[in-house]
Coordinates of C-alpha atoms in Angstrom, one line a residue:
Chain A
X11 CA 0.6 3.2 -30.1
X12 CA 2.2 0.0 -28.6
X13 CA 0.0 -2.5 -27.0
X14 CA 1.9 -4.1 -24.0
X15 CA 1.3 -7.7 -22.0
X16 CA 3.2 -7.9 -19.4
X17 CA 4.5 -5.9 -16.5
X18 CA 8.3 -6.7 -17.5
X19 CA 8.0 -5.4 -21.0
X20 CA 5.8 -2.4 -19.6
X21 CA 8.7 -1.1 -17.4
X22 CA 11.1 -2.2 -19.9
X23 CA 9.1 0.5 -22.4
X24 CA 9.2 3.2 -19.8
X25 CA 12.5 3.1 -18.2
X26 CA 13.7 3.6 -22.2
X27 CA 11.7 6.2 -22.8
X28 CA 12.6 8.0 -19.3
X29 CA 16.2 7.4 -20.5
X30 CA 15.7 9.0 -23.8
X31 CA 13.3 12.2 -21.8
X32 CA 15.0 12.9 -18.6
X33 CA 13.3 16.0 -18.1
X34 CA 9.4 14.4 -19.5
X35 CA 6.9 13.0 -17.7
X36 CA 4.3 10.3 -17.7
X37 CA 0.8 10.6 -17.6
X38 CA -1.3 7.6 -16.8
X39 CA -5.4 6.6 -17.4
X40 CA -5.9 3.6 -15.2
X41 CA -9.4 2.0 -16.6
X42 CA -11.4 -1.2 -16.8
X43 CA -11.9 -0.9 -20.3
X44 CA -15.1 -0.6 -22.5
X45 CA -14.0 2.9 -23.5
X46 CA -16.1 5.7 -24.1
X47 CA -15.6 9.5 -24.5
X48 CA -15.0 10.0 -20.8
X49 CA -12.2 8.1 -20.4
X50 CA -10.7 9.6 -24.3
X51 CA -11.4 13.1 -22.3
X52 CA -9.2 12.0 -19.6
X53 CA -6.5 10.5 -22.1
X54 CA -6.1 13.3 -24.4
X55 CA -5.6 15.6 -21.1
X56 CA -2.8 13.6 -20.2
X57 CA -1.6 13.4 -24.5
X58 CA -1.2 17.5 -23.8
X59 CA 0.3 17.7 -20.1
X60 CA 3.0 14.7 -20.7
X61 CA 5.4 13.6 -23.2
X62 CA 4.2 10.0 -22.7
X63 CA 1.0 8.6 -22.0
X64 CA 0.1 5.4 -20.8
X65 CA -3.6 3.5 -20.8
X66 CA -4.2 0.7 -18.9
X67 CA -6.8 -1.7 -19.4
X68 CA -7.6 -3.7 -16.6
X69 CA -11.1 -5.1 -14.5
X70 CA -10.0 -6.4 -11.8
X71 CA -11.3 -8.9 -10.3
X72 CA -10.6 -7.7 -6.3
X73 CA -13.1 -4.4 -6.9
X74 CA -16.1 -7.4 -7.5
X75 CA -18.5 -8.3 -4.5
X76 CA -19.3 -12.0 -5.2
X77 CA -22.8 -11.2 -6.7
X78 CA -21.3 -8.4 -9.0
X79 CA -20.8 -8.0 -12.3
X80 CA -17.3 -9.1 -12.9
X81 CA -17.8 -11.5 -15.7
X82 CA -20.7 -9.6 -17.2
X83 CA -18.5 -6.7 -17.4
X84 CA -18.4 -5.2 -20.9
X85 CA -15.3 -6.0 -22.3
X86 CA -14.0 -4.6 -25.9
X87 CA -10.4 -4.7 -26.5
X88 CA -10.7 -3.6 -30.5
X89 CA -12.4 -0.4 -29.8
X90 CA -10.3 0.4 -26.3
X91 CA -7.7 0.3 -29.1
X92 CA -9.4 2.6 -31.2
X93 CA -10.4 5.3 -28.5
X94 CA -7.0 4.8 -26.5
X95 CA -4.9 5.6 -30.3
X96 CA -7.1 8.1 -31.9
X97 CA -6.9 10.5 -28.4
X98 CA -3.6 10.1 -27.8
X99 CA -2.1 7.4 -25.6
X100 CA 1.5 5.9 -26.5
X101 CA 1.4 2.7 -24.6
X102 CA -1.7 0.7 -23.6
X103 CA -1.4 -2.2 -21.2
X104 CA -3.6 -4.7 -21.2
X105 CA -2.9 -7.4 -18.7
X106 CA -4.0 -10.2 -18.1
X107 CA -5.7 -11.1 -14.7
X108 CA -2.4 -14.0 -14.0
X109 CA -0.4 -11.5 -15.1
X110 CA -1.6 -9.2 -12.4
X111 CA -2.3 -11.8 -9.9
X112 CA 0.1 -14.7 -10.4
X113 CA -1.1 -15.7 -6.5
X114 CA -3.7 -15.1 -4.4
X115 CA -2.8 -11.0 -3.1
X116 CA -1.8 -12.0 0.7
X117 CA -1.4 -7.6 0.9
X118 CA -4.4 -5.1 0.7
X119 CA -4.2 -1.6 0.8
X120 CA -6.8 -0.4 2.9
X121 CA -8.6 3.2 3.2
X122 CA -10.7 4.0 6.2
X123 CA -13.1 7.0 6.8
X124 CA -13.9 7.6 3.4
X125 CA -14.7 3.8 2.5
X126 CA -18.0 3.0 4.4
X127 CA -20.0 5.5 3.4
X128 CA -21.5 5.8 -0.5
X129 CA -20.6 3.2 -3.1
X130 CA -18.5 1.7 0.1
X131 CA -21.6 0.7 2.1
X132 CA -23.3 -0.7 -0.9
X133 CA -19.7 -2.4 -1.9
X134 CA -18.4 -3.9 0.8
X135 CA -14.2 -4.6 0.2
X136 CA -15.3 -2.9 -3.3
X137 CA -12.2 0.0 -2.2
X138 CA -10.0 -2.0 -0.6
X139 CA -10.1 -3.9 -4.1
X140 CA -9.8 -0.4 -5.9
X141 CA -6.9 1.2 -3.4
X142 CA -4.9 -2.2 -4.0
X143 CA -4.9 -2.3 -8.0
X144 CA -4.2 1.0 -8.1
X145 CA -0.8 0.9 -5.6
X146 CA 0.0 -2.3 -8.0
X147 CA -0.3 0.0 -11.4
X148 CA 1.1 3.1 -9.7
X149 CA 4.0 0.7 -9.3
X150 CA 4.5 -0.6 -12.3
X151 CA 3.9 3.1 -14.2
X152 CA 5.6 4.8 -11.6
X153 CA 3.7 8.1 -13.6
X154 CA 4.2 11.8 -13.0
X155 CA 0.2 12.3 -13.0
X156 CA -2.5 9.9 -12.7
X157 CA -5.9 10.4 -14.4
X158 CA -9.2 10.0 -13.0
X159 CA -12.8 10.4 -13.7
X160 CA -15.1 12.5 -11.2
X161 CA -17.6 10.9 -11.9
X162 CA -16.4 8.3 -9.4
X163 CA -16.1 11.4 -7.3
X164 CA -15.9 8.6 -3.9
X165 CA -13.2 6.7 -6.0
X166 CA -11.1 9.7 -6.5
X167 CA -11.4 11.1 -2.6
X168 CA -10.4 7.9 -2.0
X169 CA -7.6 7.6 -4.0
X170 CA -6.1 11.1 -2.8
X171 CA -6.4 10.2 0.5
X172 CA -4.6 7.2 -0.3
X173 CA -1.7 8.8 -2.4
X174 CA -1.6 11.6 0.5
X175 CA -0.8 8.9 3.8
X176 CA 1.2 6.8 1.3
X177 CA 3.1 9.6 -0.1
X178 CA 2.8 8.3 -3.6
X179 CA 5.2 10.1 -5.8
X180 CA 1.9 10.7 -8.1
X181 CA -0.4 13.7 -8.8
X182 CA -3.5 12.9 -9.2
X183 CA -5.7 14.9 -11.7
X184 CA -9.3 14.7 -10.8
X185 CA -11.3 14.8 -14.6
X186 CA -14.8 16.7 -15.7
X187 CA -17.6 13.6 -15.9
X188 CA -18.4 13.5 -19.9
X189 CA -22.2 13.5 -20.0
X190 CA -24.6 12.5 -22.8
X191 CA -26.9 15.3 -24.9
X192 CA -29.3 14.8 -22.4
X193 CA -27.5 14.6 -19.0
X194 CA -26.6 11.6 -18.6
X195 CA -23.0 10.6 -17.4
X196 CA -21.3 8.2 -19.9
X197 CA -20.3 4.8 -18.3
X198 CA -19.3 1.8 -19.2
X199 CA -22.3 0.2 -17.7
X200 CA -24.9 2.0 -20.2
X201 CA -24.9 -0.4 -22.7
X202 CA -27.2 -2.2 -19.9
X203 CA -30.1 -0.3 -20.4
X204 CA -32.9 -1.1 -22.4
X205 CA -34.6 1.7 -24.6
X206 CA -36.9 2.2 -21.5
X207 CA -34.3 2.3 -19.0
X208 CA -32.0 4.7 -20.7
X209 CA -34.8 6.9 -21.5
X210 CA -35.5 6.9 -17.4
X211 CA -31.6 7.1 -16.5
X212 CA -31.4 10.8 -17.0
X213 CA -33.6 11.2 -13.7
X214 CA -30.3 11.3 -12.0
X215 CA -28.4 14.1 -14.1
X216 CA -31.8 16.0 -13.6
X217 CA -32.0 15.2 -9.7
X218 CA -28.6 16.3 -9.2
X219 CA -29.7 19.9 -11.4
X220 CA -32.3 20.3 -9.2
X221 CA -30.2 19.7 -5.9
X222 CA -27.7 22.2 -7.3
X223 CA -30.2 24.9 -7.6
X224 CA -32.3 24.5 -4.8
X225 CA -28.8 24.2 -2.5
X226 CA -28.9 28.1 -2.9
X227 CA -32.1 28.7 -1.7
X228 CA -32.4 30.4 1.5
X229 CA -32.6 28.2 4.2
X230 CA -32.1 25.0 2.6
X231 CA -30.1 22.1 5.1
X232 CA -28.3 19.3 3.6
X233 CA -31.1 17.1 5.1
X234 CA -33.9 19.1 2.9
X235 CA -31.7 18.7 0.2
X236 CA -31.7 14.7 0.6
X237 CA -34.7 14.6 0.9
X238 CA -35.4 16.6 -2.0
X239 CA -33.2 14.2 -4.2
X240 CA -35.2 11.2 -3.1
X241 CA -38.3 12.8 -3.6
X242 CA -37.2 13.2 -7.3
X243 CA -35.5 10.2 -8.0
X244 CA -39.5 8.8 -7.7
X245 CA -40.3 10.2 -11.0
X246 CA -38.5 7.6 -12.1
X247 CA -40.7 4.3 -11.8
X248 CA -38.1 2.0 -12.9
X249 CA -35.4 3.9 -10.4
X250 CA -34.8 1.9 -7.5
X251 CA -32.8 4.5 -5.5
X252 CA -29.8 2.7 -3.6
X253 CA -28.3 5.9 -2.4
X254 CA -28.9 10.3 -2.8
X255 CA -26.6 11.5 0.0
X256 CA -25.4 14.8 0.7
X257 CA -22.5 15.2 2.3
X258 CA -18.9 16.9 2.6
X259 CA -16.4 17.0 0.1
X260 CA -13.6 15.5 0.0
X261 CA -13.9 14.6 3.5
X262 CA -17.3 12.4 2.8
X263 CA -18.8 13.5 6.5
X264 CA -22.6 13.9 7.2
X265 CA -22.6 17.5 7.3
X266 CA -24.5 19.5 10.2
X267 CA -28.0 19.7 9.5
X268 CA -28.3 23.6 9.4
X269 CA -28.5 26.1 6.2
X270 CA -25.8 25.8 3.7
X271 CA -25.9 29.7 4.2
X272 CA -25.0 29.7 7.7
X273 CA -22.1 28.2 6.9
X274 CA -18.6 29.6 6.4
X275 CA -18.0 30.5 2.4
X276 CA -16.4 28.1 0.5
X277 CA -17.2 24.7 2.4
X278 CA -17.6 22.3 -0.3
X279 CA -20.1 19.4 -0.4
X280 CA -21.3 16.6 -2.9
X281 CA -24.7 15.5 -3.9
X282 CA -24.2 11.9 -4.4
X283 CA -26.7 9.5 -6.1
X284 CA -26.6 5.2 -6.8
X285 CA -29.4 4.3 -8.5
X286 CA -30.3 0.7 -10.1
X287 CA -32.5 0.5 -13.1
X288 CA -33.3 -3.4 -12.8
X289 CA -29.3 -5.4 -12.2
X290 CA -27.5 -2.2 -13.5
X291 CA -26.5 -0.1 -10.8
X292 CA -25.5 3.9 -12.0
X293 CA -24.0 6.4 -10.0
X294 CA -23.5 10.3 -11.0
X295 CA -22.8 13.8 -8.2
X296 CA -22.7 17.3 -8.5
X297 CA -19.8 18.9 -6.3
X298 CA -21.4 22.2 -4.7
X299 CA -19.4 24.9 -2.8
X300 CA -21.2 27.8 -0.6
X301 CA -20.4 31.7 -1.0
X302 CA -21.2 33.7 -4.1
X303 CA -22.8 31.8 -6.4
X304 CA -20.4 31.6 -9.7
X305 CA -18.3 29.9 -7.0
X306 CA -20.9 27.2 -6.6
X307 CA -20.4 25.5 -9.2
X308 CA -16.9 22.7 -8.8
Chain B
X11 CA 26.5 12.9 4.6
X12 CA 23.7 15.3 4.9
X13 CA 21.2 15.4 8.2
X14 CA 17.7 15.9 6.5
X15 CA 14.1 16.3 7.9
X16 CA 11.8 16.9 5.9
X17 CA 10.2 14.7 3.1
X18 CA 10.3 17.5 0.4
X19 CA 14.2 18.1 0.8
X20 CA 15.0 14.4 0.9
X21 CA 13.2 13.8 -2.5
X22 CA 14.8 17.1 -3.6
X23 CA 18.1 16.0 -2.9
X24 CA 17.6 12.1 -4.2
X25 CA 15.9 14.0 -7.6
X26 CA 19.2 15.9 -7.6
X27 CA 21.8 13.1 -7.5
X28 CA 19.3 10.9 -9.9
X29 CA 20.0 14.1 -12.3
X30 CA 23.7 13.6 -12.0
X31 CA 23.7 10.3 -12.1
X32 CA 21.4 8.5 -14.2
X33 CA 23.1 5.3 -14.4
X34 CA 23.5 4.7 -10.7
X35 CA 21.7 2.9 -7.9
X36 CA 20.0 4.3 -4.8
X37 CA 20.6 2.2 -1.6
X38 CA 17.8 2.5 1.6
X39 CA 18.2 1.2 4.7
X40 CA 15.7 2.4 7.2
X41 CA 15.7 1.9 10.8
X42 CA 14.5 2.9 14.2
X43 CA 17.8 4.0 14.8
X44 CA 20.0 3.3 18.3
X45 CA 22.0 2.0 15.8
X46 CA 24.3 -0.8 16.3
X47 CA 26.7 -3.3 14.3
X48 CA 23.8 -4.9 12.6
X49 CA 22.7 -1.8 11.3
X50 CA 26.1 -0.3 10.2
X51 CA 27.1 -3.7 8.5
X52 CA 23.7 -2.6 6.0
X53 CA 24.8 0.7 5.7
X54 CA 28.7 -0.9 4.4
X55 CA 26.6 -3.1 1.9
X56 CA 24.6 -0.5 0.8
X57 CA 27.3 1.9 0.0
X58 CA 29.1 -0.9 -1.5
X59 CA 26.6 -1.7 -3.9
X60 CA 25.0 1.7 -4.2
X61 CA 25.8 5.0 -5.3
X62 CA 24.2 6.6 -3.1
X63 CA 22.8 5.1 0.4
X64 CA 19.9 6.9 2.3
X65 CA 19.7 5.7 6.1
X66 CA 16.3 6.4 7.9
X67 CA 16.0 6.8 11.2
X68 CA 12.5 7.1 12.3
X69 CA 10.5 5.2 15.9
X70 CA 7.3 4.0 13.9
X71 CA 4.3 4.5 16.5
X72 CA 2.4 2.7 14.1
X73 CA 4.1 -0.7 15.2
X74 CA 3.7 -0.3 18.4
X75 CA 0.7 -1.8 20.3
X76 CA -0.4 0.2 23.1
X77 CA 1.6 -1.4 25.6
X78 CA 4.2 -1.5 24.3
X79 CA 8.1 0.5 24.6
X80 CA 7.1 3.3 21.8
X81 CA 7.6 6.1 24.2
X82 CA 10.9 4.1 25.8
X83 CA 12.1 3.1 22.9
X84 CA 16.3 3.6 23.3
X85 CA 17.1 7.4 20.5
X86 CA 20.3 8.5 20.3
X87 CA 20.3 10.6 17.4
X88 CA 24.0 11.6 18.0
X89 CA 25.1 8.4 18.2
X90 CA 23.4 7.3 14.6
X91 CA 24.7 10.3 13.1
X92 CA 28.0 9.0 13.7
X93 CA 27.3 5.4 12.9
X94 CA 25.7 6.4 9.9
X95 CA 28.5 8.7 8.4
X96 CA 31.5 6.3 9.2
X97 CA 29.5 2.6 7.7
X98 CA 28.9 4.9 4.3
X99 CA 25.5 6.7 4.1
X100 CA 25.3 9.9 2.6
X101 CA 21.9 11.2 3.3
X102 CA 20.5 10.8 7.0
X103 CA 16.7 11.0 7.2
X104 CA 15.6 11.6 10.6
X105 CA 11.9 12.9 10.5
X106 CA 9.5 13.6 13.2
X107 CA 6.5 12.1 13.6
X108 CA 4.3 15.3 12.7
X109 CA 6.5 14.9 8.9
X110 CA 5.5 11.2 8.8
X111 CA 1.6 11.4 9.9
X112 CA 0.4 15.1 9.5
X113 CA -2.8 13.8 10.5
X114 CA -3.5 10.1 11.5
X115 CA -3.1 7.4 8.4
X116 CA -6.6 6.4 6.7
X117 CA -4.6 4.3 5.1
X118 CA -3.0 0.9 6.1
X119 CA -1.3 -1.8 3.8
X120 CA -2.0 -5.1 5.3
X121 CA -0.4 -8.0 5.1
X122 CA -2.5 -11.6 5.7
X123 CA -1.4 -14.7 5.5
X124 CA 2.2 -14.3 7.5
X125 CA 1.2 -11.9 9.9
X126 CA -1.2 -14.1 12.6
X127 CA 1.8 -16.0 13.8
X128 CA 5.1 -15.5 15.8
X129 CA 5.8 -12.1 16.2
X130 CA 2.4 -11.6 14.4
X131 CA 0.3 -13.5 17.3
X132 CA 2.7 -11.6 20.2
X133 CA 2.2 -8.1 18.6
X134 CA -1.2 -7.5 16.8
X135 CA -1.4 -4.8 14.3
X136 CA 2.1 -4.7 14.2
X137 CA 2.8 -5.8 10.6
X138 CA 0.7 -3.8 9.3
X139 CA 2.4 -0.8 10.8
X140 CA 5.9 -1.9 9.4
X141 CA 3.4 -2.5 6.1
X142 CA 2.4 1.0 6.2
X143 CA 5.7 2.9 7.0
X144 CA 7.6 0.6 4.8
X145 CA 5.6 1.9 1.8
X146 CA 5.8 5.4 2.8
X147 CA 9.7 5.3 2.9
X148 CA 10.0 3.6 -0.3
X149 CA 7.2 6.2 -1.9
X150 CA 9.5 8.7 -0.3
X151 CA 13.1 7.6 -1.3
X152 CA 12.3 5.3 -4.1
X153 CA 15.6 2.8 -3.9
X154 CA 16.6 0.2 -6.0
X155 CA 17.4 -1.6 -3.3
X156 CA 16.6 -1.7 0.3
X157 CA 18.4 -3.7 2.8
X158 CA 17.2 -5.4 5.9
X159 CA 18.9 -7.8 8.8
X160 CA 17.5 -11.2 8.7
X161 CA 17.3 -11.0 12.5
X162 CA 14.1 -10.1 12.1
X163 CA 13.4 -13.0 9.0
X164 CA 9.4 -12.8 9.6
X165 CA 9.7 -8.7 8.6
X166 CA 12.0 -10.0 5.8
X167 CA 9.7 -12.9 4.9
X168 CA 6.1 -9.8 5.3
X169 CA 8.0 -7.2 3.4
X170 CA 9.0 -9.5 0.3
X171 CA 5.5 -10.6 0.2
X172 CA 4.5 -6.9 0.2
X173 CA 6.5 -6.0 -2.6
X174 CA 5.6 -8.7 -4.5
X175 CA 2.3 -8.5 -4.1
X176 CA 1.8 -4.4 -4.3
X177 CA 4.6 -5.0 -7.7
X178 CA 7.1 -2.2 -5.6
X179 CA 9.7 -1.6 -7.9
X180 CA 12.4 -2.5 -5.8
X181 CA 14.7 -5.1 -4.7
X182 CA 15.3 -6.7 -0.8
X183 CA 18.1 -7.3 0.1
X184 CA 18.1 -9.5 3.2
X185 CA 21.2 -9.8 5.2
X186 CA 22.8 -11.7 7.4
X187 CA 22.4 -11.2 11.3
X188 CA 25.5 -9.5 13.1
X189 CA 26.3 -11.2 16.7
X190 CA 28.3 -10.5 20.5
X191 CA 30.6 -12.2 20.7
X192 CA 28.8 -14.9 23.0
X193 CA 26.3 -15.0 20.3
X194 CA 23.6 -13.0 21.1
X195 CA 21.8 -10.8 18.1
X196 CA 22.2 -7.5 18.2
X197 CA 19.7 -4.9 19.2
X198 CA 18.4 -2.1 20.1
X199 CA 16.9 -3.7 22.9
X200 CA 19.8 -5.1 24.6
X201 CA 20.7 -2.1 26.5
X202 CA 17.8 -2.7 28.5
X203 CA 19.1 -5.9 30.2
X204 CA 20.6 -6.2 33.3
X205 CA 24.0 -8.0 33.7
X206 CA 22.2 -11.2 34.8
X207 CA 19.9 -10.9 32.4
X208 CA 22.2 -9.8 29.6
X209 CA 24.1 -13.2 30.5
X210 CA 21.3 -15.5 30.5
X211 CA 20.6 -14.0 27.3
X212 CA 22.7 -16.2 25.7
X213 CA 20.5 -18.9 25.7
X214 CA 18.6 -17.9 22.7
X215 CA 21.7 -18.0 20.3
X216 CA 22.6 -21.4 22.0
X217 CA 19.0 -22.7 21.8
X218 CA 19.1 -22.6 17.9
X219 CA 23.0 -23.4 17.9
X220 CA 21.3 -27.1 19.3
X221 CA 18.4 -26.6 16.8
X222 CA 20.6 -26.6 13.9
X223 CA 22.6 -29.8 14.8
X224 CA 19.5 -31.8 15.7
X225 CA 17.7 -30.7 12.8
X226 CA 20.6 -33.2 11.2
X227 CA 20.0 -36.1 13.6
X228 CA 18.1 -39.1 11.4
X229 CA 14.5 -39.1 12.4
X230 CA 14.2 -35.9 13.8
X231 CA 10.6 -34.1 13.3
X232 CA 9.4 -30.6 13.3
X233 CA 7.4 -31.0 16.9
X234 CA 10.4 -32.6 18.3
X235 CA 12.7 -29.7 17.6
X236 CA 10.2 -27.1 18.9
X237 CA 9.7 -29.6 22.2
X238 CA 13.8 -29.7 22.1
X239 CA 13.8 -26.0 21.8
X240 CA 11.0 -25.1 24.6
X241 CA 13.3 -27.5 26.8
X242 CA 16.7 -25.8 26.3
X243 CA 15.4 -22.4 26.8
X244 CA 14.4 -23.5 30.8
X245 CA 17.8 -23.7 31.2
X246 CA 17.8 -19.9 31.7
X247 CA 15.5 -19.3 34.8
X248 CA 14.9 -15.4 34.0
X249 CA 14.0 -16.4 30.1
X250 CA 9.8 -16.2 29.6
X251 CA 9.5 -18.2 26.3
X252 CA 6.7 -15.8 24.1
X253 CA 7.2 -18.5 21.3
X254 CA 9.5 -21.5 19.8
X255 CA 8.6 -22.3 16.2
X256 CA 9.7 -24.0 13.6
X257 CA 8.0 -23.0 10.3
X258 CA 8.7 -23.4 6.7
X259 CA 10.8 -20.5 5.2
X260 CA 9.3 -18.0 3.6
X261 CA 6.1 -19.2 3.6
X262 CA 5.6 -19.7 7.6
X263 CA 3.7 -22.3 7.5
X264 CA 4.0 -25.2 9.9
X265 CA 5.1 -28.1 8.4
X266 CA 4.2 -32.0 8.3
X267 CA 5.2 -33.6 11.4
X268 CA 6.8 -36.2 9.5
X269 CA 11.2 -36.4 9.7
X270 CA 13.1 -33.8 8.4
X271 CA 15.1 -36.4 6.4
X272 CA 11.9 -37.7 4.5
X273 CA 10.6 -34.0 3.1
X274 CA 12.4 -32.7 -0.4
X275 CA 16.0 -31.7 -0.3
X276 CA 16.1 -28.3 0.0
X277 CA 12.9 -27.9 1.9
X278 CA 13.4 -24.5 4.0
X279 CA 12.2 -23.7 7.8
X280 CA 12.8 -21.1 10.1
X281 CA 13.3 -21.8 13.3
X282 CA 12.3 -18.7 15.4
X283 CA 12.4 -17.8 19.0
X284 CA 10.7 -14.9 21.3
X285 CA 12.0 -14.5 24.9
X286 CA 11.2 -11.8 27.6
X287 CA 13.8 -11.1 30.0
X288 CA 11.5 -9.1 32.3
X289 CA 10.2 -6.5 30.2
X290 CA 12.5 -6.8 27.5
X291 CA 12.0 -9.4 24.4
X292 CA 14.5 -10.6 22.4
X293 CA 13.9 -12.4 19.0
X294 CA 16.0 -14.4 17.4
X295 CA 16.3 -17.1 14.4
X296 CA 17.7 -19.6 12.2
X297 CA 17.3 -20.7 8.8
X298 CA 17.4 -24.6 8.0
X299 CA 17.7 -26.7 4.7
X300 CA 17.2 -30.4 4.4
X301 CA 19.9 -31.5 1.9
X302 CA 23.5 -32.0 2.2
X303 CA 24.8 -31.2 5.6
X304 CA 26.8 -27.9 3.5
X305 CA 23.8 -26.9 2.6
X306 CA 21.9 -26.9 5.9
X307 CA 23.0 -23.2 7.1
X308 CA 21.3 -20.4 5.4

């Protein structure tokens, strides 16, 4: 595996290799670093689908509010090395922030609709930030397929939405969230906890169970169902719920407040939870489908 | 040179030729067709320096504000077939709206800084639909090069930026304006003036002719060559002066009002004009060095 600087020797790398594979493609796993076994899930995918697989590492900057977490981001560039090599990547680009931002960006690419809502309302400019680093790595990849976690399940409608009025030459591959033994959706921003904090953090896997199974019973509305998941979150004492939203998928509407069997088979929804546990904020979903149950599951 | 509609068979055919040729160049020049001399004279560069041009032809309603000439906008798609074939383009992509926007954009690429003057004050919202259909083209046809007329030098100046910024992998190619013989920049948007109006129209090309040459004189100031060029334009009674700037090139900026002689050699302004002839507005422009006198046209 080749760890790459700069954008110039990045392309450099890829035009060769496109030279030397006319008929290959790329696969690309955009991330901010701090790797865990979620983002190796998503880079060994792309190790088996593409003859060449490139990782970037990258937190940028333009996806921070000003009282986020942008310098107390975990940062680990020895063991992204390990994870990215040992599942599979070829190229890992790890850029510096002048190298990505020489200036000032005077050009945003912004997503309506699907940005206000969620991690949006709570992140104000947070996916204007996220839709603009992403057009600048699609760029400079320029990959076949493009990666991506569900569990940023917002970040991903967003990002197809994106590709889809841009027509990016891109596929993007929407990826299984990687969960701890107990439930718990790996993140980067984990290693936050404390020992009493972590133990508490699984209230969100386990809201979102519950959510999944009571979305079947008779009669339940996507406002019970909210109200459900708030009511749960409380068992939590150190939860401080920021958002448990129901709503449609991948559209991100607030759906009509009547049973989720009344409506037609197959409409999909997602049971969407933010929750902070003192400065660190954690977010997890559950994608839910009506019609016959083995169906309901994403 | 093929006619083609659709997104899918345009990528299908550049894919094709990129097959058979994996050495050469791809050459774009889009446009909002009615095409003139201007146009045709960046198809001949194109196909010079290209081995394979791709003209666009495609009204944006995106760039139009709501009162403004989308709907009488001049088409002749007959006429910019045959333009198109006999400057040199071998793939003609003329799409309808319903290819371009399926469903309206959530999406927008925005462009700050530039975009709140000139043309940018006159037509808000504007940019940002050249912005957005720009990077849908380029997604589409993914050039090497694309090639634009410097008449309209703030697009030039707001597309650059763009591609800088958004790290497209492509190269613009700005080129020089094409004139009447009397001087006046072609356009689309000539054919809507009347004779008198079409003669008076002049003025514009003969206001920056005396911009140029007191730009030279010693002691000469950027507010006194905008008063100068407010002035001259009077001398047509149907001209409506929308704006007359002079700004720093590429950067738009307005510059010290201190004498042109005392800035850097090789300082760079625009100096830019907007004029309504009725409904119609023209647009027009010069670019200005300090330096040497040789060096003092574009």
């Amino acid at each position: 595996m080749q760890i790459i600087e700069t954008i110039a020797e990045l392309r450099a790398r890829i035009a060769d290799w496109r030279r030397e594979n006319p008929d290959g493609t790329v696969g690309f796993v955009p991330t901010m670093g701090y790797l865990h076994e979620g983002h190796a899930s998503l880079i060994r995918r792309s190790a088996v689908e593409n003859g060449l697989t490139i990782v970037s590492v990258f937190v940028n900057p333009l996806q921070f509010g000003p009282n986020e977490d942008f310098e107390r981001y975990p940062r680990d560039p020895g063991r992204d090395r390990q994870v990215s090599e040992a599942a599979g990547a070829d190229l890992l680009f790890m850029p510096s922030v002048a190298e990505m931002y020489p200036r000032p960006t005077a050009t945003r690419v912004m997503i309506a609709d699907l940005t206000d809502r969620l991690c949006g309302a709570s992140r104000p400019g947070h996916f204007d930030g996220v839709g603009t680093v992403v057009s600048k790595l699609f760029h400079i990849v320029m990959p076949d397929k493009a990666y991506f976690g569900l569990k940023d399940a917002q970040q991903v409608a967003v990002i197809e939405r994106m590709v889809e009025d841009l027509n990016f030459p891109v596929r993007i591959v929407p990826c299984e969230t990687v969960r701890e033994p107990d439930g718990l959706a790996l993140s980067s921003r984990n290693v936050y906890l404390n020992a009493e904090e972590r133990r508490q953090a699984v209230v969100l896997y386990e809201t979102l169970k519950m959510a999944e199974e009571k979305f079947f019973e008779p009669g339940m509305t996507p406002g019970e169902l909210k109200a459900a998941m708030h009511a749960h979150l409380k068992r939590a004492p150190l939860a401080e719920t920021d958002y448990a939203e129901v709503l449609t998928w991948p559209h991100l509407e607030s759906p009509a407040d009547i049973p989720f069997v009344q409506m037609p088979p197959g409409s999909r929804f997602i049971a969407a939870l933010a929750v902070k546990f003192g400065r660190t904020r954690l977010i997890d979903n559950r994608l839910l489908a009506t019609g016959p149950a083995p169906a309901g599951k994403e």
